Amino acid sequence: MTIVFDTLQPTLAPIAGGDDEFPIRRIYCVGRNYAAHAREMGKDPDRDPPFFFTKWPETFVPSGQMVAYPPSTDNYHYEIELVVAIGKGGKAIREANAKDHIFAYGTGLDMTRRDLQLEAREKGRPWDTGKNFDEAAPIGLLHRAADVGHVEAGRIWLEVNGETKQDADVRDLIWSVDEIIEYLSNLYELRAGDIIMTGTPAGVGPVLPGDKLVGQIDGLSPVEVTIGETAF
Ligand code: MN
């Protein structure tokens, strides 16, 4: 048997402190998980259950690269987020046991075609074209939980061209990382290699070609990207 096209290359995210790499299996994202961001998006930050969307693994971009301005948008936004990398799979994981499943943490950007996302939201359509597109998930070096402990608090911020645009604390997550893992693992069986982007704080906004984005979370490596010319 011959596989007719060579499409099976894994997506590998670098791990801090050596040459090890994390093979990304799936990327799950949490919507509206900081109250001030929910309000800026015109929603009431009540404690409705968390909701999820996904990005393809190959949307991952390592920190330090140029990402092309995506096609079919006039409102391309950044969203700085705490990223959780799963190292041990499970189904229906209890919040109390969630930490056992976390391998690493990172700083990521949930890049968004906001115009397409909002149009989909208003029309009751899926968010895919607004959230899941080429180069939509830049992520900085992953840090093993064994090295940095469990990230439950700490400043999370994003600068565009040196100006601070988002500035919050991970402790302000509406749904904690452990609660997210409980919810998500009741929807999907989690496996090693899964990534969870945990939601963005307030201050989202547009970027243009030439803009330089630097985001960081206390204790983790930054994510840095420069926006390039329009992809096509
Ligand atoms: Mn997001």
PDB file of N, CA and C in Angstrom, residues 11-101:
ATOM      1  N   THR A  11       2.619  18.379  13.669  1.00  0.00           N
ATOM      2  CA  THR A  11       2.895  19.762  14.045  1.00  0.00           C
ATOM      3  C   THR A  11       3.588  19.734  15.395  1.00  0.00           C
ATOM      4  N   LEU A  12       4.793  20.282  15.465  1.00  0.00           N
ATOM      5  CA  LEU A  12       5.626  20.163  16.664  1.00  0.00           C
ATOM      6  C   LEU A  12       5.850  21.537  17.288  1.00  0.00           C
ATOM      7  N   ALA A  13       5.516  21.664  18.570  1.00  0.00           N
ATOM      8  CA  ALA A  13       5.712  22.916  19.302  1.00  0.00           C
ATOM      9  C   ALA A  13       6.933  22.782  20.192  1.00  0.00           C
ATOM     10  N   PRO A  14       7.904  23.702  20.095  1.00  0.00           N
ATOM     11  CA  PRO A  14       9.113  23.598  20.914  1.00  0.00           C
ATOM     12  C   PRO A  14       8.841  23.773  22.412  1.00  0.00           C
ATOM     13  N   ILE A  15       9.594  23.005  23.198  1.00  0.00           N
ATOM     14  CA  ILE A  15       9.492  23.047  24.662  1.00  0.00           C
ATOM     15  C   ILE A  15      10.721  23.761  25.202  1.00  0.00           C
ATOM     16  N   ALA A  16      10.516  24.642  26.183  1.00  0.00           N
ATOM     17  CA  ALA A  16      11.616  25.417  26.762  1.00  0.00           C
ATOM     18  C   ALA A  16      12.635  24.503  27.428  1.00  0.00           C
ATOM     19  N   GLY A  17      13.891  24.910  27.394  1.00  0.00           N
ATOM     20  CA  GLY A  17      14.927  24.243  28.158  1.00  0.00           C
ATOM     21  C   GLY A  17      15.566  23.055  27.478  1.00  0.00           C
ATOM     22  N   GLY A  18      15.532  22.994  26.146  1.00  0.00           N
ATOM     23  CA  GLY A  18      16.173  21.884  25.451  1.00  0.00           C
ATOM     24  C   GLY A  18      15.644  21.766  24.040  1.00  0.00           C
ATOM     25  N   ASP A  19      15.811  20.572  23.459  1.00  0.00           N
ATOM     26  CA  ASP A  19      15.382  20.357  22.071  1.00  0.00           C
ATOM     27  C   ASP A  19      14.069  19.592  21.973  1.00  0.00           C
ATOM     28  N   ASP A  20      13.439  19.317  23.107  1.00  0.00           N
ATOM     29  CA  ASP A  20      12.207  18.519  23.060  1.00  0.00           C
ATOM     30  C   ASP A  20      11.083  19.288  22.375  1.00  0.00           C
ATOM     31  N   GLU A  21      10.181  18.519  21.777  1.00  0.00           N
ATOM     32  CA  GLU A  21       9.055  19.120  21.073  1.00  0.00           C
ATOM     33  C   GLU A  21       7.759  18.424  21.481  1.00  0.00           C
ATOM     34  N   PHE A  22       6.673  19.189  21.443  1.00  0.00           N
ATOM     35  CA  PHE A  22       5.346  18.706  21.819  1.00  0.00           C
ATOM     36  C   PHE A  22       4.533  18.503  20.539  1.00  0.00           C
ATOM     37  N   PRO A  23       4.076  17.262  20.270  1.00  0.00           N
ATOM     38  CA  PRO A  23       3.303  17.023  19.047  1.00  0.00           C
ATOM     39  C   PRO A  23       1.844  17.437  19.248  1.00  0.00           C
ATOM     40  N   ILE A  24       1.411  18.439  18.494  1.00  0.00           N
ATOM     41  CA  ILE A  24       0.055  18.965  18.699  1.00  0.00           C
ATOM     42  C   ILE A  24      -0.959  18.063  17.995  1.00  0.00           C
ATOM     43  N   ARG A  25      -1.919  17.580  18.771  1.00  0.00           N
ATOM     44  CA  ARG A  25      -2.964  16.698  18.227  1.00  0.00           C
ATOM     45  C   ARG A  25      -4.211  17.492  17.862  1.00  0.00           C
ATOM     46  N   ARG A  26      -4.707  18.274  18.794  1.00  0.00           N
ATOM     47  CA  ARG A  26      -5.883  19.121  18.556  1.00  0.00           C
ATOM     48  C   ARG A  26      -5.672  20.439  19.282  1.00  0.00           C
ATOM     49  N   ILE A  27      -6.322  21.483  18.803  1.00  0.00           N
ATOM     50  CA  ILE A  27      -6.315  22.766  19.504  1.00  0.00           C
ATOM     51  C   ILE A  27      -7.768  23.120  19.832  1.00  0.00           C
ATOM     52  N   TYR A  28      -8.070  23.124  21.126  1.00  0.00           N
ATOM     53  CA  TYR A  28      -9.381  23.554  21.618  1.00  0.00           C
ATOM     54  C   TYR A  28      -9.254  24.980  22.157  1.00  0.00           C
ATOM     55  N   CYS A  29     -10.283  25.782  21.953  1.00  0.00           N
ATOM     56  CA  CYS A  29     -10.279  27.161  22.445  1.00  0.00           C
ATOM     57  C   CYS A  29     -11.549  27.414  23.249  1.00  0.00           C
ATOM     58  N   VAL A  30     -11.423  28.217  24.315  1.00  0.00           N
ATOM     59  CA  VAL A  30     -12.557  28.594  25.150  1.00  0.00           C
ATOM     60  C   VAL A  30     -13.002  29.994  24.742  1.00  0.00           C
ATOM     61  N   GLY A  31     -14.304  30.189  24.594  1.00  0.00           N
ATOM     62  CA  GLY A  31     -14.836  31.518  24.271  1.00  0.00           C
ATOM     63  C   GLY A  31     -15.128  32.299  25.530  1.00  0.00           C
ATOM     64  N   ARG A  32     -14.958  33.623  25.473  1.00  0.00           N
ATOM     65  CA  ARG A  32     -15.415  34.538  26.541  1.00  0.00           C
ATOM     66  C   ARG A  32     -15.132  34.024  27.953  1.00  0.00           C
ATOM     67  N   ASN A  33     -13.873  34.045  28.356  1.00  0.00           N
ATOM     68  CA  ASN A  33     -13.549  33.502  29.683  1.00  0.00           C
ATOM     69  C   ASN A  33     -12.986  34.538  30.648  1.00  0.00           C
ATOM     70  N   TYR A  34     -13.029  35.818  30.257  1.00  0.00           N
ATOM     71  CA  TYR A  34     -12.728  36.914  31.199  1.00  0.00           C
ATOM     72  C   TYR A  34     -13.917  37.874  31.120  1.00  0.00           C
ATOM     73  N   ALA A  35     -14.426  38.300  32.277  1.00  0.00           N
ATOM     74  CA  ALA A  35     -15.670  39.086  32.303  1.00  0.00           C
ATOM     75  C   ALA A  35     -15.562  40.368  31.490  1.00  0.00           C
ATOM     76  N   ALA A  36     -14.449  41.087  31.626  1.00  0.00           N
ATOM     77  CA  ALA A  36     -14.330  42.370  30.930  1.00  0.00           C
ATOM     78  C   ALA A  36     -14.297  42.171  29.418  1.00  0.00           C
ATOM     79  N   HIS A  37     -13.734  41.067  28.961  1.00  0.00           N
ATOM     80  CA  HIS A  37     -13.741  40.791  27.518  1.00  0.00           C
ATOM     81  C   HIS A  37     -15.146  40.414  27.053  1.00  0.00           C
ATOM     82  N   ALA A  38     -15.872  39.636  27.850  1.00  0.00           N
ATOM     83  CA  ALA A  38     -17.258  39.302  27.479  1.00  0.00           C
ATOM     84  C   ALA A  38     -18.062  40.583  27.300  1.00  0.00           C
ATOM     85  N   ARG A  39     -17.847  41.543  28.225  1.00  0.00           N
ATOM     86  CA  ARG A  39     -18.589  42.808  28.120  1.00  0.00           C
ATOM     87  C   ARG A  39     -18.195  43.578  26.874  1.00  0.00           C
ATOM     88  N   GLU A  40     -16.897  43.611  26.546  1.00  0.00           N
ATOM     89  CA  GLU A  40     -16.491  44.384  25.361  1.00  0.00           C
ATOM     90  C   GLU A  40     -17.011  43.738  24.084  1.00  0.00           C
ATOM     91  N   MET A  41     -17.340  42.441  24.145  1.00  0.00           N
ATOM     92  CA  MET A  41     -17.914  41.765  22.982  1.00  0.00           C
ATOM     93  C   MET A  41     -19.454  41.839  23.003  1.00  0.00           C
ATOM     94  N   GLY A  42     -20.006  42.641  23.934  1.00  0.00           N
ATOM     95  CA  GLY A  42     -21.444  42.850  23.966  1.00  0.00           C
ATOM     96  C   GLY A  42     -22.222  41.740  24.639  1.00  0.00           C
ATOM     97  N   LYS A  43     -21.539  40.969  25.512  1.00  0.00           N
ATOM     98  CA  LYS A  43     -22.209  39.854  26.182  1.00  0.00           C
ATOM     99  C   LYS A  43     -22.123  40.017  27.695  1.00  0.00           C
ATOM    100  N   ASP A  44     -23.089  39.409  28.395  1.00  0.00           N
ATOM    101  CA  ASP A  44     -23.131  39.442  29.850  1.00  0.00           C
ATOM    102  C   ASP A  44     -22.283  38.289  30.386  1.00  0.00           C
ATOM    103  N   PRO A  45     -21.252  38.601  31.194  1.00  0.00           N
ATOM    104  CA  PRO A  45     -20.366  37.517  31.672  1.00  0.00           C
ATOM    105  C   PRO A  45     -20.971  36.721  32.820  1.00  0.00           C
ATOM    106  N   ASP A  46     -22.142  36.124  32.598  1.00  0.00           N
ATOM    107  CA  ASP A  46     -22.717  35.275  33.631  1.00  0.00           C
ATOM    108  C   ASP A  46     -21.973  33.942  33.633  1.00  0.00           C
ATOM    109  N   ARG A  47     -22.366  33.086  34.543  1.00  0.00           N
ATOM    110  CA  ARG A  47     -21.670  31.798  34.624  1.00  0.00           C
ATOM    111  C   ARG A  47     -22.407  30.747  33.797  1.00  0.00           C
ATOM    112  N   ASP A  48     -22.742  31.078  32.566  1.00  0.00           N
ATOM    113  CA  ASP A  48     -23.162  30.041  31.637  1.00  0.00           C
ATOM    114  C   ASP A  48     -22.012  29.057  31.511  1.00  0.00           C
ATOM    115  N   PRO A  49     -22.309  27.797  31.215  1.00  0.00           N
ATOM    116  CA  PRO A  49     -21.193  26.856  31.030  1.00  0.00           C
ATOM    117  C   PRO A  49     -20.232  27.375  29.955  1.00  0.00           C
ATOM    118  N   PRO A  50     -18.947  27.032  30.066  1.00  0.00           N
ATOM    119  CA  PRO A  50     -17.993  27.471  29.045  1.00  0.00           C
ATOM    120  C   PRO A  50     -18.362  26.860  27.685  1.00  0.00           C
ATOM    121  N   PHE A  51     -17.988  27.551  26.626  1.00  0.00           N
ATOM    122  CA  PHE A  51     -18.211  26.979  25.292  1.00  0.00           C
ATOM    123  C   PHE A  51     -16.887  26.959  24.540  1.00  0.00           C
ATOM    124  N   PHE A  52     -16.826  26.107  23.538  1.00  0.00           N
ATOM    125  CA  PHE A  52     -15.552  25.777  22.896  1.00  0.00           C
ATOM    126  C   PHE A  52     -15.651  25.887  21.382  1.00  0.00           C
ATOM    127  N   PHE A  53     -14.528  26.186  20.772  1.00  0.00           N
ATOM    128  CA  PHE A  53     -14.371  26.038  19.325  1.00  0.00           C
ATOM    129  C   PHE A  53     -12.973  25.463  19.103  1.00  0.00           C
ATOM    130  N   THR A  54     -12.640  25.172  17.865  1.00  0.00           N
ATOM    131  CA  THR A  54     -11.359  24.493  17.614  1.00  0.00           C
ATOM    132  C   THR A  54     -10.592  25.178  16.482  1.00  0.00           C
ATOM    133  N   LYS A  55      -9.292  24.929  16.495  1.00  0.00           N
ATOM    134  CA  LYS A  55      -8.427  25.296  15.376  1.00  0.00           C
ATOM    135  C   LYS A  55      -7.700  24.023  14.956  1.00  0.00           C
ATOM    136  N   TRP A  56      -7.368  23.940  13.675  1.00  0.00           N
ATOM    137  CA  TRP A  56      -6.566  22.809  13.223  1.00  0.00           C
ATOM    138  C   TRP A  56      -5.182  22.875  13.861  1.00  0.00           C
ATOM    139  N   PRO A  57      -4.568  21.728  14.127  1.00  0.00           N
ATOM    140  CA  PRO A  57      -3.202  21.750  14.682  1.00  0.00           C
ATOM    141  C   PRO A  57      -2.235  22.540  13.810  1.00  0.00           C
ATOM    142  N   GLU A  58      -2.412  22.450  12.486  1.00  0.00           N
ATOM    143  CA  GLU A  58      -1.445  23.113  11.602  1.00  0.00           C
ATOM    144  C   GLU A  58      -1.602  24.626  11.570  1.00  0.00           C
ATOM    145  N   THR A  59      -2.575  25.190  12.323  1.00  0.00           N
ATOM    146  CA  THR A  59      -2.628  26.654  12.460  1.00  0.00           C
ATOM    147  C   THR A  59      -1.553  27.162  13.416  1.00  0.00           C
ATOM    148  N   PHE A  60      -0.899  26.247  14.135  1.00  0.00           N
ATOM    149  CA  PHE A  60       0.185  26.629  15.055  1.00  0.00           C
ATOM    150  C   PHE A  60       1.332  27.319  14.312  1.00  0.00           C
ATOM    151  N   VAL A  61       1.841  28.386  14.932  1.00  0.00           N
ATOM    152  CA  VAL A  61       3.039  29.074  14.435  1.00  0.00           C
ATOM    153  C   VAL A  61       3.962  29.271  15.636  1.00  0.00           C
ATOM    154  N   PRO A  62       5.241  28.890  15.541  1.00  0.00           N
ATOM    155  CA  PRO A  62       6.144  29.149  16.663  1.00  0.00           C
ATOM    156  C   PRO A  62       6.420  30.642  16.808  1.00  0.00           C
ATOM    157  N   SER A  63       6.746  31.034  18.037  1.00  0.00           N
ATOM    158  CA  SER A  63       7.076  32.434  18.291  1.00  0.00           C
ATOM    159  C   SER A  63       8.282  32.856  17.466  1.00  0.00           C
ATOM    160  N   GLY A  64       8.297  34.140  17.096  1.00  0.00           N
ATOM    161  CA  GLY A  64       9.448  34.681  16.387  1.00  0.00           C
ATOM    162  C   GLY A  64       9.262  34.758  14.886  1.00  0.00           C
ATOM    163  N   GLN A  65       8.124  34.303  14.402  1.00  0.00           N
ATOM    164  CA  GLN A  65       7.910  34.285  12.955  1.00  0.00           C
ATOM    165  C   GLN A  65       7.052  35.453  12.484  1.00  0.00           C
ATOM    166  N   MET A  66       7.100  35.671  11.177  1.00  0.00           N
ATOM    167  CA  MET A  66       6.182  36.570  10.487  1.00  0.00           C
ATOM    168  C   MET A  66       4.919  35.788  10.179  1.00  0.00           C
ATOM    169  N   VAL A  67       3.754  36.357  10.454  1.00  0.00           N
ATOM    170  CA  VAL A  67       2.510  35.717  10.012  1.00  0.00           C
ATOM    171  C   VAL A  67       1.842  36.631   8.998  1.00  0.00           C
ATOM    172  N   ALA A  68       1.392  36.049   7.913  1.00  0.00           N
ATOM    173  CA  ALA A  68       0.767  36.843   6.850  1.00  0.00           C
ATOM    174  C   ALA A  68      -0.580  37.391   7.313  1.00  0.00           C
ATOM    175  N   TYR A  69      -0.893  38.611   6.878  1.00  0.00           N
ATOM    176  CA  TYR A  69      -2.249  39.135   7.109  1.00  0.00           C
ATOM    177  C   TYR A  69      -3.207  38.226   6.350  1.00  0.00           C
ATOM    178  N   PRO A  70      -4.229  37.663   7.036  1.00  0.00           N
ATOM    179  CA  PRO A  70      -5.032  36.619   6.370  1.00  0.00           C
ATOM    180  C   PRO A  70      -5.969  37.202   5.310  1.00  0.00           C
ATOM    181  N   PRO A  71      -6.398  36.370   4.377  1.00  0.00           N
ATOM    182  CA  PRO A  71      -7.316  36.842   3.342  1.00  0.00           C
ATOM    183  C   PRO A  71      -8.736  37.023   3.872  1.00  0.00           C
ATOM    184  N   SER A  72      -9.533  37.760   3.142  1.00  0.00           N
ATOM    185  CA  SER A  72     -10.991  37.859   3.367  1.00  0.00           C
ATOM    186  C   SER A  72     -11.350  38.484   4.706  1.00  0.00           C
ATOM    187  N   THR A  73     -10.526  39.424   5.181  1.00  0.00           N
ATOM    188  CA  THR A  73     -10.884  40.157   6.399  1.00  0.00           C
ATOM    189  C   THR A  73     -10.414  41.597   6.295  1.00  0.00           C
ATOM    190  N   ASP A  74     -11.167  42.495   6.965  1.00  0.00           N
ATOM    191  CA  ASP A  74     -10.724  43.878   7.151  1.00  0.00           C
ATOM    192  C   ASP A  74     -10.603  44.196   8.644  1.00  0.00           C
ATOM    193  N   ASN A  75     -10.660  43.167   9.485  1.00  0.00           N
ATOM    194  CA  ASN A  75     -10.649  43.389  10.937  1.00  0.00           C
ATOM    195  C   ASN A  75      -9.995  42.189  11.621  1.00  0.00           C
ATOM    196  N   TYR A  76      -8.668  42.145  11.509  1.00  0.00           N
ATOM    197  CA  TYR A  76      -7.854  41.009  11.986  1.00  0.00           C
ATOM    198  C   TYR A  76      -7.365  41.337  13.397  1.00  0.00           C
ATOM    199  N   HIS A  77      -7.786  40.545  14.385  1.00  0.00           N
ATOM    200  CA  HIS A  77      -7.557  40.863  15.805  1.00  0.00           C
ATOM    201  C   HIS A  77      -6.582  39.901  16.480  1.00  0.00           C
ATOM    202  N   TYR A  78      -5.911  40.421  17.509  1.00  0.00           N
ATOM    203  CA  TYR A  78      -5.131  39.611  18.446  1.00  0.00           C
ATOM    204  C   TYR A  78      -6.002  39.246  19.651  1.00  0.00           C
ATOM    205  N   GLU A  79      -5.688  38.116  20.297  1.00  0.00           N
ATOM    206  CA  GLU A  79      -6.249  37.742  21.604  1.00  0.00           C
ATOM    207  C   GLU A  79      -5.147  36.992  22.349  1.00  0.00           C
ATOM    208  N   ILE A  80      -4.579  37.605  23.371  1.00  0.00           N
ATOM    209  CA  ILE A  80      -3.535  36.921  24.156  1.00  0.00           C
ATOM    210  C   ILE A  80      -4.200  35.911  25.093  1.00  0.00           C
ATOM    211  N   GLU A  81      -3.618  34.711  25.213  1.00  0.00           N
ATOM    212  CA  GLU A  81      -4.262  33.659  26.008  1.00  0.00           C
ATOM    213  C   GLU A  81      -3.239  32.746  26.681  1.00  0.00           C
ATOM    214  N   LEU A  82      -3.598  32.266  27.855  1.00  0.00           N
ATOM    215  CA  LEU A  82      -2.856  31.175  28.503  1.00  0.00           C
ATOM    216  C   LEU A  82      -3.154  29.875  27.754  1.00  0.00           C
ATOM    217  N   VAL A  83      -2.095  29.163  27.396  1.00  0.00           N
ATOM    218  CA  VAL A  83      -2.212  27.902  26.664  1.00  0.00           C
ATOM    219  C   VAL A  83      -1.860  26.754  27.608  1.00  0.00           C
ATOM    220  N   VAL A  84      -2.679  25.712  27.595  1.00  0.00           N
ATOM    221  CA  VAL A  84      -2.440  24.513  28.399  1.00  0.00           C
ATOM    222  C   VAL A  84      -2.202  23.339  27.461  1.00  0.00           C
ATOM    223  N   ALA A  85      -1.126  22.602  27.701  1.00  0.00           N
ATOM    224  CA  ALA A  85      -0.794  21.437  26.875  1.00  0.00           C
ATOM    225  C   ALA A  85      -1.053  20.169  27.691  1.00  0.00           C
ATOM    226  N   ILE A  86      -1.871  19.283  27.140  1.00  0.00           N
ATOM    227  CA  ILE A  86      -2.263  18.048  27.835  1.00  0.00           C
ATOM    228  C   ILE A  86      -1.206  16.967  27.601  1.00  0.00           C
ATOM    229  N   GLY A  87      -0.808  16.302  28.687  1.00  0.00           N
ATOM    230  CA  GLY A  87       0.198  15.249  28.577  1.00  0.00           C
ATOM    231  C   GLY A  87      -0.323  13.868  28.912  1.00  0.00           C
ATOM    232  N   LYS A  88      -1.506  13.827  29.514  1.00  0.00           N
ATOM    233  CA  LYS A  88      -2.114  12.538  29.874  1.00  0.00           C
ATOM    234  C   LYS A  88      -3.596  12.642  29.549  1.00  0.00           C
ATOM    235  N   GLY A  89      -4.069  11.770  28.701  1.00  0.00           N
ATOM    236  CA  GLY A  89      -5.452  11.830  28.248  1.00  0.00           C
ATOM    237  C   GLY A  89      -6.433  11.411  29.324  1.00  0.00           C
ATOM    238  N   GLY A  90      -7.718  11.526  28.972  1.00  0.00           N
ATOM    239  CA  GLY A  90      -8.742  11.092  29.908  1.00  0.00           C
ATOM    240  C   GLY A  90     -10.123  11.485  29.430  1.00  0.00           C
ATOM    241  N   LYS A  91     -11.128  10.810  29.990  1.00  0.00           N
ATOM    242  CA  LYS A  91     -12.528  11.117  29.719  1.00  0.00           C
ATOM    243  C   LYS A  91     -13.176  11.488  31.043  1.00  0.00           C
ATOM    244  N   ALA A  92     -14.073  12.463  31.007  1.00  0.00           N
ATOM    245  CA  ALA A  92     -14.820  12.868  32.205  1.00  0.00           C
ATOM    246  C   ALA A  92     -13.872  13.071  33.391  1.00  0.00           C
ATOM    247  N   ILE A  93     -12.841  13.865  33.171  1.00  0.00           N
ATOM    248  CA  ILE A  93     -11.850  14.154  34.220  1.00  0.00           C
ATOM    249  C   ILE A  93     -12.498  15.060  35.268  1.00  0.00           C
ATOM    250  N   ARG A  94     -12.263  14.756  36.520  1.00  0.00           N
ATOM    251  CA  ARG A  94     -12.802  15.606  37.591  1.00  0.00           C
ATOM    252  C   ARG A  94     -11.876  16.797  37.798  1.00  0.00           C
ATOM    253  N   GLU A  95     -12.508  17.926  38.130  1.00  0.00           N
ATOM    254  CA  GLU A  95     -11.734  19.150  38.371  1.00  0.00           C
ATOM    255  C   GLU A  95     -10.588  18.894  39.357  1.00  0.00           C
ATOM    256  N   ALA A  96     -10.862  18.108  40.376  1.00  0.00           N
ATOM    257  CA  ALA A  96      -9.853  17.862  41.412  1.00  0.00           C
ATOM    258  C   ALA A  96      -8.632  17.107  40.881  1.00  0.00           C
ATOM    259  N   ASN A  97      -8.822  16.381  39.770  1.00  0.00           N
ATOM    260  CA  ASN A  97      -7.714  15.598  39.201  1.00  0.00           C
ATOM    261  C   ASN A  97      -7.121  16.231  37.952  1.00  0.00           C
ATOM    262  N   ALA A  98      -7.635  17.399  37.556  1.00  0.00           N
ATOM    263  CA  ALA A  98      -7.279  17.963  36.249  1.00  0.00           C
ATOM    264  C   ALA A  98      -5.779  18.200  36.122  1.00  0.00           C
ATOM    265  N   LYS A  99      -5.148  18.641  37.223  1.00  0.00           N
ATOM    266  CA  LYS A  99      -3.720  18.985  37.132  1.00  0.00           C
ATOM    267  C   LYS A  99      -2.864  17.791  36.722  1.00  0.00           C
ATOM    268  N   ASP A 100      -3.314  16.582  37.050  1.00  0.00           N
ATOM    269  CA  ASP A 100      -2.545  15.382  36.685  1.00  0.00           C
ATOM    270  C   ASP A 100      -2.405  15.239  35.173  1.00  0.00           C
ATOM    271  N   HIS A 101      -3.288  15.909  34.424  1.00  0.00           N
ATOM    272  CA  HIS A 101      -3.325  15.742  32.966  1.00  0.00           C
ATOM    273  C   HIS A 101      -2.558  16.835  32.234  1.00  0.00           C
TER     274      HIS A 101
END
